[in-house]
PDB file of C-alpha atoms in Angstrom:
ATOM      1  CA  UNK A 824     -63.818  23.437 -26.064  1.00  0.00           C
ATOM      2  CA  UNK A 825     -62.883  25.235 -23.021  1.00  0.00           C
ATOM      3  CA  UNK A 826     -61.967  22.433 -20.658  1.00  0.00           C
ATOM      4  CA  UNK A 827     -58.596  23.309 -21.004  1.00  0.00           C
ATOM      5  CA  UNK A 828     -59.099  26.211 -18.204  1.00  0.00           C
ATOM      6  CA  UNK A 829     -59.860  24.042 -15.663  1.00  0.00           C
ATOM      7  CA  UNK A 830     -56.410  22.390 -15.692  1.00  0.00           C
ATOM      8  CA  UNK A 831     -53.730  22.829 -12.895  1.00  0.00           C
ATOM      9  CA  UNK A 832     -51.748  24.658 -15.902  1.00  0.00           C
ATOM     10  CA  UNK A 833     -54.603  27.253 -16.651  1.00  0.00           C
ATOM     11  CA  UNK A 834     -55.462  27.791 -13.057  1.00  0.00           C
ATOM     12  CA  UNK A 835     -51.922  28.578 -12.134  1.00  0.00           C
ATOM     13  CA  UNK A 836     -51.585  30.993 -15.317  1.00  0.00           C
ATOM     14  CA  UNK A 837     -55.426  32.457 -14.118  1.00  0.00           C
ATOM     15  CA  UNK A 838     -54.136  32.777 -10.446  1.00  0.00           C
ATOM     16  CA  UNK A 839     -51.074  34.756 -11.761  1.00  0.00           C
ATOM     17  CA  UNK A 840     -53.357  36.981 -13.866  1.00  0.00           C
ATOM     18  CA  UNK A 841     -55.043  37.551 -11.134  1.00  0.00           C
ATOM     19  CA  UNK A 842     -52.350  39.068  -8.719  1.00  0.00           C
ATOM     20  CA  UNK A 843     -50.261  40.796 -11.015  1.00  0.00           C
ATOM     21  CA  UNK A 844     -52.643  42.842 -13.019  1.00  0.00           C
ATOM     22  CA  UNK A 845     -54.152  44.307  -9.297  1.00  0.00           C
ATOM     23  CA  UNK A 846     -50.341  44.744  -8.442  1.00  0.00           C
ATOM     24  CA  UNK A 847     -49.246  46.284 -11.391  1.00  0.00           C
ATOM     25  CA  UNK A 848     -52.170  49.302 -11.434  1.00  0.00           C
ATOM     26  CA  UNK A 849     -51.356  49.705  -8.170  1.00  0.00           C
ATOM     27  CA  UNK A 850     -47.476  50.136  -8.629  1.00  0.00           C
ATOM     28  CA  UNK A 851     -48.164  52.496 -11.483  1.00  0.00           C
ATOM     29  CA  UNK A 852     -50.403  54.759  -9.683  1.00  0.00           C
ATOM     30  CA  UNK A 853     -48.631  54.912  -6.575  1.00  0.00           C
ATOM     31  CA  UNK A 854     -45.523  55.995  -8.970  1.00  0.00           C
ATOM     32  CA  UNK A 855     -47.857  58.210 -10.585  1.00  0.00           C
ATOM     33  CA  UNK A 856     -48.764  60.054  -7.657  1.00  0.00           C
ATOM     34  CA  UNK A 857     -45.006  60.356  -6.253  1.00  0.00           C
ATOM     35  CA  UNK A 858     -44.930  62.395  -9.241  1.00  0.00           C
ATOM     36  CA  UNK A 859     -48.443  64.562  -8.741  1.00  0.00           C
ATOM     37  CA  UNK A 860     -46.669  65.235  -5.583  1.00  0.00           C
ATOM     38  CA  UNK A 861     -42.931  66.041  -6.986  1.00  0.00           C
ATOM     39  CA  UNK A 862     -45.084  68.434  -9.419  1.00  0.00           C
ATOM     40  CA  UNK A 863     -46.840  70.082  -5.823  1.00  0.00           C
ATOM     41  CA  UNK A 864     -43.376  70.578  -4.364  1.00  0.00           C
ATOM     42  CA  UNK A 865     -42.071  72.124  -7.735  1.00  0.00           C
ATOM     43  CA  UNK A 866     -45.236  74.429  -7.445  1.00  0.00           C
ATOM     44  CA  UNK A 867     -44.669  75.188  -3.619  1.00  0.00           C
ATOM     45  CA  UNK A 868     -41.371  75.796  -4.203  1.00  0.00           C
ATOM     46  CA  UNK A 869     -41.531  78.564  -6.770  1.00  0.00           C
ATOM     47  CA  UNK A 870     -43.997  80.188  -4.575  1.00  0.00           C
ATOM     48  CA  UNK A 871     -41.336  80.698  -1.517  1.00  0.00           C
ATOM     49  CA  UNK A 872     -38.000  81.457  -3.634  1.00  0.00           C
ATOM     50  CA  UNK A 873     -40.206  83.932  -4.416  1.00  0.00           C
ATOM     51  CA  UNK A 874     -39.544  86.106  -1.208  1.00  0.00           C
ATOM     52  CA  UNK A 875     -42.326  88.676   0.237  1.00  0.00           C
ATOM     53  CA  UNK A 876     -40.199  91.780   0.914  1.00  0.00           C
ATOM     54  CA  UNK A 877     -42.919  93.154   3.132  1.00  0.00           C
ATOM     55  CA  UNK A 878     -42.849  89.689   5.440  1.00  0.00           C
ATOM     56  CA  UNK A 879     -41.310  90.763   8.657  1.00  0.00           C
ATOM     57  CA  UNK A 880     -37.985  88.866   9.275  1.00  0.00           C
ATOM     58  CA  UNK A 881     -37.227  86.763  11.688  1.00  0.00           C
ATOM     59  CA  UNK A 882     -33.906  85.725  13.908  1.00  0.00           C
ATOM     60  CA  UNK A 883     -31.712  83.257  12.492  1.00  0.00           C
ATOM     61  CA  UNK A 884     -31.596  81.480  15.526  1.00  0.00           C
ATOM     62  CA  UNK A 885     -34.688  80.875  15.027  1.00  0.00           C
ATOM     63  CA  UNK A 886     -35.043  79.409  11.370  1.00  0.00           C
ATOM     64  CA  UNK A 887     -32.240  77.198  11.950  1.00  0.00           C
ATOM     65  CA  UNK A 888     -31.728  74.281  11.035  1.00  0.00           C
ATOM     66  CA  UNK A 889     -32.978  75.061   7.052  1.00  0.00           C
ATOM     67  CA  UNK A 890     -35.244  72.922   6.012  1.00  0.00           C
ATOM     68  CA  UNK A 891     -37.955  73.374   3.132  1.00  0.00           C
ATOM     69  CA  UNK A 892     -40.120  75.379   5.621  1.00  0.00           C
ATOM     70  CA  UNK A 893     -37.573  77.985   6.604  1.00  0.00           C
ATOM     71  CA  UNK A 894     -35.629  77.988   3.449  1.00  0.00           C
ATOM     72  CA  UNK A 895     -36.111  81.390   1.463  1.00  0.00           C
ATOM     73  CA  UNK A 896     -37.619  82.879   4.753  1.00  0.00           C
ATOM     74  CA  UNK A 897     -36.340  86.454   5.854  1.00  0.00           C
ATOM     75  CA  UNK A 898     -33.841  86.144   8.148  1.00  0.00           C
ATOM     76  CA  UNK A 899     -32.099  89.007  10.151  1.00  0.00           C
ATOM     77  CA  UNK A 900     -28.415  89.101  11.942  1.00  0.00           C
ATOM     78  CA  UNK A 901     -26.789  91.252  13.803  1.00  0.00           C
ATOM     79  CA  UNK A 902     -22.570  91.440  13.498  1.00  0.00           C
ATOM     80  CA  UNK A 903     -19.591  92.645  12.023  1.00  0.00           C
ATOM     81  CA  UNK A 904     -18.284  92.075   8.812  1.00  0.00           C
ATOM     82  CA  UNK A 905     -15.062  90.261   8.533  1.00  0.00           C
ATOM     83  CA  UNK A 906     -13.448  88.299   5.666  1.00  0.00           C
ATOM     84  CA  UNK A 907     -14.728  89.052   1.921  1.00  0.00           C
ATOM     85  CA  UNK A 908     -14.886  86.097  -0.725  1.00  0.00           C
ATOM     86  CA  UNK A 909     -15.409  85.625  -4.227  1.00  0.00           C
ATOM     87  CA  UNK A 910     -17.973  83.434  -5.929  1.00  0.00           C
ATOM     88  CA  UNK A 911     -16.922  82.759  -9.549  1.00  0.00           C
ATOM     89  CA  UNK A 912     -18.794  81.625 -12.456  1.00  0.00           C
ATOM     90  CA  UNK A 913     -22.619  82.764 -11.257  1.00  0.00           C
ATOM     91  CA  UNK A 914     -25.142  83.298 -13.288  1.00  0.00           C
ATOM     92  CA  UNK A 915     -27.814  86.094 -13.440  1.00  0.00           C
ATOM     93  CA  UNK A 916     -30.432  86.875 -15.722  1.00  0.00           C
ATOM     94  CA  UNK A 917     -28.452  84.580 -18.251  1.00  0.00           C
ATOM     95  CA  UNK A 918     -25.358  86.833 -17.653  1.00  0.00           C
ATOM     96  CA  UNK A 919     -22.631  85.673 -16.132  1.00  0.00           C
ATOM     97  CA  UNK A 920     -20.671  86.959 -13.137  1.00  0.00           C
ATOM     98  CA  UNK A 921     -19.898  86.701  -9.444  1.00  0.00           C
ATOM     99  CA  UNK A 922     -21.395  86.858  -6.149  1.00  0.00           C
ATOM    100  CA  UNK A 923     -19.342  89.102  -3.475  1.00  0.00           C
ATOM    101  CA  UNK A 924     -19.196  87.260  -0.075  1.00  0.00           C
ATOM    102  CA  UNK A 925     -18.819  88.397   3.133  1.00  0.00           C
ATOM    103  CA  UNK A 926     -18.926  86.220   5.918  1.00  0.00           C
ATOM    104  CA  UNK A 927     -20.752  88.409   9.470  1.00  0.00           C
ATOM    105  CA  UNK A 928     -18.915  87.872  12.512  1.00  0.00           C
ATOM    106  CA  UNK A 929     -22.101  87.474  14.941  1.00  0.00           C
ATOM    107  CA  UNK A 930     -22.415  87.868  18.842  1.00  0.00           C
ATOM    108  CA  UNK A 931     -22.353  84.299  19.463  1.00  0.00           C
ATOM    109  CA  UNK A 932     -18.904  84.105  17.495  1.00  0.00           C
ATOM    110  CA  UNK A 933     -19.930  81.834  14.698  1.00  0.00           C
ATOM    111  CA  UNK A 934     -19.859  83.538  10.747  1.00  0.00           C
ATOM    112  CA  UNK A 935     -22.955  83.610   9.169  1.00  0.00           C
ATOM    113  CA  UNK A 936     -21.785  83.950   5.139  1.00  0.00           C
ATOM    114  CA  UNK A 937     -23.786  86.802   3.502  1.00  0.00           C
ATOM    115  CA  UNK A 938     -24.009  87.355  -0.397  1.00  0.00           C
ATOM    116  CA  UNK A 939     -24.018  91.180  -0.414  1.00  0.00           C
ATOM    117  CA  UNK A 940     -24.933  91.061  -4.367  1.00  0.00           C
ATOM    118  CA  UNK A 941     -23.915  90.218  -7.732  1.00  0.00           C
ATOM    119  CA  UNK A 942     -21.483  91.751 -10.143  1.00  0.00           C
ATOM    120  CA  UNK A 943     -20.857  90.648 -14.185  1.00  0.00           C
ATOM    121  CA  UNK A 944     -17.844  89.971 -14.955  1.00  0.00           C
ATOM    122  CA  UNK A 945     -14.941  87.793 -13.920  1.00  0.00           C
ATOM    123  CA  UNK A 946     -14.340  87.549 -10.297  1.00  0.00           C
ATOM    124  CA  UNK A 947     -12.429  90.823  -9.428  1.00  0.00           C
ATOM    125  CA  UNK A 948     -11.606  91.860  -6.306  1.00  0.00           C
ATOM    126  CA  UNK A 949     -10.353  95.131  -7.487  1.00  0.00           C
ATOM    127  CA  UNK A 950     -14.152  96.000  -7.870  1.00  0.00           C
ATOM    128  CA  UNK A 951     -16.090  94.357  -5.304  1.00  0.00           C
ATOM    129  CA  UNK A 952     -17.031  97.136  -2.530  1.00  0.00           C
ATOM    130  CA  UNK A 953     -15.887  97.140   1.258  1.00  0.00           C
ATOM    131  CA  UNK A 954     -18.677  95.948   3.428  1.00  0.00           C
ATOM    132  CA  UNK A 955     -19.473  98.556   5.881  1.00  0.00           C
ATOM    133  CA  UNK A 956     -17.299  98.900   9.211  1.00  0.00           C
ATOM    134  CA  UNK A 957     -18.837  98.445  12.371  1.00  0.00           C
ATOM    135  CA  UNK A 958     -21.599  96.460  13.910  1.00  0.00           C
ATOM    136  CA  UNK A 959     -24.365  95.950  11.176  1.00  0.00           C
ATOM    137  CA  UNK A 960     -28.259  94.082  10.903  1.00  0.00           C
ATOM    138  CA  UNK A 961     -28.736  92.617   7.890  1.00  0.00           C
ATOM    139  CA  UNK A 962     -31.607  91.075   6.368  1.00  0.00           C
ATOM    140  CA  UNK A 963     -32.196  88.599   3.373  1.00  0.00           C
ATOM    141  CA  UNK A 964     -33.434  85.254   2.424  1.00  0.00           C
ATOM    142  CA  UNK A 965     -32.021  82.343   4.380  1.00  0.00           C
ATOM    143  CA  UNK A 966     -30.560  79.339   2.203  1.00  0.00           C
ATOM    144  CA  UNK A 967     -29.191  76.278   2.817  1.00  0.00           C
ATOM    145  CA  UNK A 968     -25.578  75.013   2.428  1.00  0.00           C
ATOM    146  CA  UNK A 969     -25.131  74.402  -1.039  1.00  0.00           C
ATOM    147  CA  UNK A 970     -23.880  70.647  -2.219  1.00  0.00           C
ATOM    148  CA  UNK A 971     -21.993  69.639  -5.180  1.00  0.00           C
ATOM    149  CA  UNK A 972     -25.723  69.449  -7.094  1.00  0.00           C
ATOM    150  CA  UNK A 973     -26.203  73.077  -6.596  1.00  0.00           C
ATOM    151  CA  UNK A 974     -26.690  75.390  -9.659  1.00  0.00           C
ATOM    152  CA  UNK A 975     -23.399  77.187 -10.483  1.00  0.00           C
ATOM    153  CA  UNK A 976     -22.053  74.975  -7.529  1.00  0.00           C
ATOM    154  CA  UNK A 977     -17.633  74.128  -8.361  1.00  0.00           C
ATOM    155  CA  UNK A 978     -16.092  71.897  -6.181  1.00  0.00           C
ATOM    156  CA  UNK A 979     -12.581  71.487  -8.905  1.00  0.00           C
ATOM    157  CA  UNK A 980      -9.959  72.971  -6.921  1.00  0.00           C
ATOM    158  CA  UNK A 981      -7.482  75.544  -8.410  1.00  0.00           C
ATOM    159  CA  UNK A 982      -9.207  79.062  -7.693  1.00  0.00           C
ATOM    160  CA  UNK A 983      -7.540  81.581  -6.880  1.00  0.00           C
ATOM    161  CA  UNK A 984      -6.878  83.157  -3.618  1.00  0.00           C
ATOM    162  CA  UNK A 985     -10.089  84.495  -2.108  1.00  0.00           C
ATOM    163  CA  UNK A 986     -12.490  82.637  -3.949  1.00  0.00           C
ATOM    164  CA  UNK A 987     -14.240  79.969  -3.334  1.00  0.00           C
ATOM    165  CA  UNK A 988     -16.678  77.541  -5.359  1.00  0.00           C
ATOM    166  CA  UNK A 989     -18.849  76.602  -3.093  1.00  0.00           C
ATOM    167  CA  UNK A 990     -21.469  78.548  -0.623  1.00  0.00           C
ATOM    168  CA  UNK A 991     -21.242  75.695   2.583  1.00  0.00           C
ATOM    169  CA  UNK A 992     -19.522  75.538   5.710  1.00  0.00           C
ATOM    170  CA  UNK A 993     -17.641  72.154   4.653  1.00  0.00           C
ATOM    171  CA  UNK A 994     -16.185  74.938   1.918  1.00  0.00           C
ATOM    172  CA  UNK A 995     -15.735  77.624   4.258  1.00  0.00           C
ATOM    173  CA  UNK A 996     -14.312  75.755   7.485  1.00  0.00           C
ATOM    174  CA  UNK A 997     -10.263  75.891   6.119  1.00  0.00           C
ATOM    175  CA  UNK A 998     -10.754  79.715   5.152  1.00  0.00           C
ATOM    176  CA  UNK A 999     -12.565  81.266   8.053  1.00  0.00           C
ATOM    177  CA  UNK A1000     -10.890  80.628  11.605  1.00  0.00           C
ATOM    178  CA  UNK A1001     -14.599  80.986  13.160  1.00  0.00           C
ATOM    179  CA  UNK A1002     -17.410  78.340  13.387  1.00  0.00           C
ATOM    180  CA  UNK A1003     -19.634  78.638  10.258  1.00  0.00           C
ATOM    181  CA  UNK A1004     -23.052  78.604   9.967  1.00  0.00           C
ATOM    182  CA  UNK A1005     -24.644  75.635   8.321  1.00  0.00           C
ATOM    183  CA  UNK A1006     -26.735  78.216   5.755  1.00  0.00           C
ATOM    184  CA  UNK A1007     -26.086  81.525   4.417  1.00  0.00           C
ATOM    185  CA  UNK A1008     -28.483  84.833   3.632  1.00  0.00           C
ATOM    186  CA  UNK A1009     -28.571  86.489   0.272  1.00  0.00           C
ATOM    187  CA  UNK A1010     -29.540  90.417   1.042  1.00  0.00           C
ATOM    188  CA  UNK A1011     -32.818  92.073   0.494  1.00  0.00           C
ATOM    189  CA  UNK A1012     -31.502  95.001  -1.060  1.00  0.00           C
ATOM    190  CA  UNK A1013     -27.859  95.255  -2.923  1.00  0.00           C
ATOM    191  CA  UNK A1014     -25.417  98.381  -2.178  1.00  0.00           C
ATOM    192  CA  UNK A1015     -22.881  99.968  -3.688  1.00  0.00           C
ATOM    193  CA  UNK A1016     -23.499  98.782  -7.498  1.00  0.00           C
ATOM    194  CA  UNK A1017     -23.749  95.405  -6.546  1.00  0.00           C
ATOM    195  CA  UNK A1018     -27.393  93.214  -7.688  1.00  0.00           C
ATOM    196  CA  UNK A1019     -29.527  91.580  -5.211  1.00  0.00           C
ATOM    197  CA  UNK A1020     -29.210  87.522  -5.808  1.00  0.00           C
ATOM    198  CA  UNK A1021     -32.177  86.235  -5.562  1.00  0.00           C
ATOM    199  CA  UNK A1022     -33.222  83.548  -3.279  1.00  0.00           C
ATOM    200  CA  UNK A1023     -33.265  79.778  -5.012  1.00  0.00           C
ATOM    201  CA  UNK A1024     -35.482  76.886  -4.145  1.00  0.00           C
ATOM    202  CA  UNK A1025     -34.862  74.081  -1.951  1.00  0.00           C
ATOM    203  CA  UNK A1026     -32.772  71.555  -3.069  1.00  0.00           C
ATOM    204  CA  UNK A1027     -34.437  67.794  -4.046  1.00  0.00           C
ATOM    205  CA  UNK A1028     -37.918  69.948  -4.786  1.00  0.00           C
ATOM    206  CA  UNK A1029     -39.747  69.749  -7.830  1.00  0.00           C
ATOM    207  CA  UNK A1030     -39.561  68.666 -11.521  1.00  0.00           C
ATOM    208  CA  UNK A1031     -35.630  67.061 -10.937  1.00  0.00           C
ATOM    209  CA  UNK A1032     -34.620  63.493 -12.503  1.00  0.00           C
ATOM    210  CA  UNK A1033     -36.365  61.811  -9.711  1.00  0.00           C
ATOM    211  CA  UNK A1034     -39.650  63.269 -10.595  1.00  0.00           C
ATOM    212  CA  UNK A1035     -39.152  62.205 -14.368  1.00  0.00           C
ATOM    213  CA  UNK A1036     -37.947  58.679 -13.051  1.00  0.00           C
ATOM    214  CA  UNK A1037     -41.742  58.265 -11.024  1.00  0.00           C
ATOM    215  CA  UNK A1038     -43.090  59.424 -14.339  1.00  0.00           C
ATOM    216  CA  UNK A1039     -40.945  56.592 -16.158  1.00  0.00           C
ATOM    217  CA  UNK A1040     -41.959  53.709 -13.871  1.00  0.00           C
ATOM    218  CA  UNK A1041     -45.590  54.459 -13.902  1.00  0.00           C
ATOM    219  CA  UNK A1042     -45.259  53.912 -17.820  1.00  0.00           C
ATOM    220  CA  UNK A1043     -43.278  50.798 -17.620  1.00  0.00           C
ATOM    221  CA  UNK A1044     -46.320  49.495 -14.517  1.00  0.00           C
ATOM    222  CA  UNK A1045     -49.211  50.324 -16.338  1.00  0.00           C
ATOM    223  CA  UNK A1046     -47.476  48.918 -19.680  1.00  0.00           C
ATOM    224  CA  UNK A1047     -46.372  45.424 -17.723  1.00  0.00           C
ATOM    225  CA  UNK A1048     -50.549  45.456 -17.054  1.00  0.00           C
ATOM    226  CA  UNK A1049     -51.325  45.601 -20.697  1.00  0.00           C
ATOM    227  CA  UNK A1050     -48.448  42.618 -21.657  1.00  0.00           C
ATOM    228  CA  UNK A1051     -49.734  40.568 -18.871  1.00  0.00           C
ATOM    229  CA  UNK A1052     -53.593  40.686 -20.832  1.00  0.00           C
ATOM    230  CA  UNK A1053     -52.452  40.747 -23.947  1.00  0.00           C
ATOM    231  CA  UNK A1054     -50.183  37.436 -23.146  1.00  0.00           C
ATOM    232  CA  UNK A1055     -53.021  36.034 -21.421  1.00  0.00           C
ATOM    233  CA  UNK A1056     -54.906  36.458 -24.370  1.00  0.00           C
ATOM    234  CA  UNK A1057     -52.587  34.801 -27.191  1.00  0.00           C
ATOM    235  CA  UNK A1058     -51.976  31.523 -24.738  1.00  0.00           C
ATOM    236  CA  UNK A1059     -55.753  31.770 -24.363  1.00  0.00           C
ATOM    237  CA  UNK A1060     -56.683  31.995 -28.632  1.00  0.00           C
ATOM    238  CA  UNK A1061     -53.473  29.788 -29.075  1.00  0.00           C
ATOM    239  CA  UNK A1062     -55.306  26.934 -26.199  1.00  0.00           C
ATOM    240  CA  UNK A1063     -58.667  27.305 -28.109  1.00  0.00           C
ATOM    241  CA  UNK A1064     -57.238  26.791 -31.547  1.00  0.00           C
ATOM    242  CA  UNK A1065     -55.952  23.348 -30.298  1.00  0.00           C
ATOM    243  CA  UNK A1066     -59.311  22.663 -28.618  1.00  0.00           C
ATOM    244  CA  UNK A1067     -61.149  22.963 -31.492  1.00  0.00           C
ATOM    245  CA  UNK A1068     -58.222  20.899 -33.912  1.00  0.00           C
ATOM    246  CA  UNK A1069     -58.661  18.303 -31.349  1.00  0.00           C
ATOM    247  CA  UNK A1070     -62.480  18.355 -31.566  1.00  0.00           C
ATOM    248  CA  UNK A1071     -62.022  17.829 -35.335  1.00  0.00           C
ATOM    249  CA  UNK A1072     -59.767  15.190 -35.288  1.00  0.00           C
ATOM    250  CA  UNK A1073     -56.906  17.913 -37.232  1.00  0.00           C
ATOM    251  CA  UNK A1074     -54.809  17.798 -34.151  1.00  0.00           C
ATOM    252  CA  UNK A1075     -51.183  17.082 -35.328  1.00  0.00           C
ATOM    253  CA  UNK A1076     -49.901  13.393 -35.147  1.00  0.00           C
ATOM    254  CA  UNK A1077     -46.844  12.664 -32.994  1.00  0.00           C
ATOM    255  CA  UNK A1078     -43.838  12.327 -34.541  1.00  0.00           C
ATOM    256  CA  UNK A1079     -42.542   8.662 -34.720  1.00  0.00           C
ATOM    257  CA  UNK A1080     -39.348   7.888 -32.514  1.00  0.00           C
ATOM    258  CA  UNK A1081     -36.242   7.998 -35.047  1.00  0.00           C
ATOM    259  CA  UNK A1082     -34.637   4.530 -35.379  1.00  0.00           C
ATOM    260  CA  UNK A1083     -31.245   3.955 -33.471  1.00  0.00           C
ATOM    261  CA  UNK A1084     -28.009   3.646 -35.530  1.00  0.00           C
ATOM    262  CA  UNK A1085     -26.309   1.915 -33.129  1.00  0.00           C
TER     263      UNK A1085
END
């Protein structure tokens, strides 16, 4: 009754089987752990936005270029303050407001931008504080450039004079006459009414739409596994149930040829 799997047929279905059930567990669990390890980045993440205020700070020069290491490390820079920007639309502790901007001329002449704080409100210059005068230090969490994924992030053009939407030197290099650094420092400690922003995780780390899409294609893998059995299964039943009408003498006759009308 079971002749019928040693034909060329069966052996090529078998063969097939074979190789793409092995292929499709492994797909789905390579997928699966792209996504364990999304899920460790998420976790690793969280851990260093959250910034140790009692970590001693180290030169910029030094942490540069950000990466996921150095991002959210404390950075220090010495300089004087120059230009003062507006961010609008920021949010804080599900309030919204604006980060005050100041971009620190340093030694070696480039502008490192510097969010002095946080204020609610719409952006206002009236109320955002002079940074000091004179040569300064400051020290804060180092971030990178923000992109146009960024939270709170607003590349549409049409803001006013002395804002800007965007913390990145691409958004900063028509504004500021100086070179710009390719990163920026939020401050330990915020001054004259303004809030301390806090620092934010590295971009492309964690639980984004890639993670979910690993999580996706280790369904659809592990699901292609289960069609490929099951399938094997109902040609298999469907095979036998022929094998055994044969063996009975039930299998169906062939139909006769139709005569021609021509």
């Amino acid at each position: 009754m079971y002749r019928f799997l040693l034909t060329p047929r069966w052996w090529g279905i078998n063969v097939f089987v074979a190789l793409a059930i092995p292929l499709c567990l492994f797909m789905g669990s390579w997928q699966l752990g792209r996504f364990e390890d999304r899920v460790e980045d998420h976790e690793d993440a969280k851990k260093q936005a959250a910034v140790d205020p009692s970590a001693k700070a180290r030169p910029l020069a030094g942490l540069l270029p950000v990466n996921r290491e150095t991002s959210g490390e404390r950075a220090t820079a010495t300089g004087r303050y120059g230009k003062q920007l507006l961010v609008p639309d920021r949010t804080l502790d599900d309030r919204s407001g604006y980060y005050v901007l100041t971009l620190l001329r340093t030694d070696g002449g480039k502008s490192l931008p510097v969010v002095r704080g946080w204020l609610p409100g719409k952006a206002d210059a009236g109320r955002a504080p002079a940074p000091p005068k004179g040569q300064v230090t400051v020290t804060g969490a180092l971030q990178a450039s923000e992109s146009t994924s960024s939270d709170g992030a607003r590349t549409a053009g049409g803001l006013p004079t002395g804002q800007v939407g965007m913390i990145s030197a691409a958004s900063l290099v028509n504004i500021v006459p100086d070179d710009v650094y390719d990163a920026w420092v939020t401050l330990d400690q915020g001054t004259d009414g303004l809030r301390p922003v806090p620092a934010a995780a590295p971009e492309d780390s964690g639980l984004n739409l890639k993670a979910f899409q690993n999580l996706g294609y280790t369904g659809e893998w592990f699901v292609f596994a289960g069609f490929v059995v099951f399938m094997w299964f109902r040609l298999f039943r469907r095979e036998r149930e022929f094998a055994r009408d044969a063996a009975l003498g039930l299998a169906p006759e062939p139909e006769a040829p139709q005569p021609s009308t021509t």
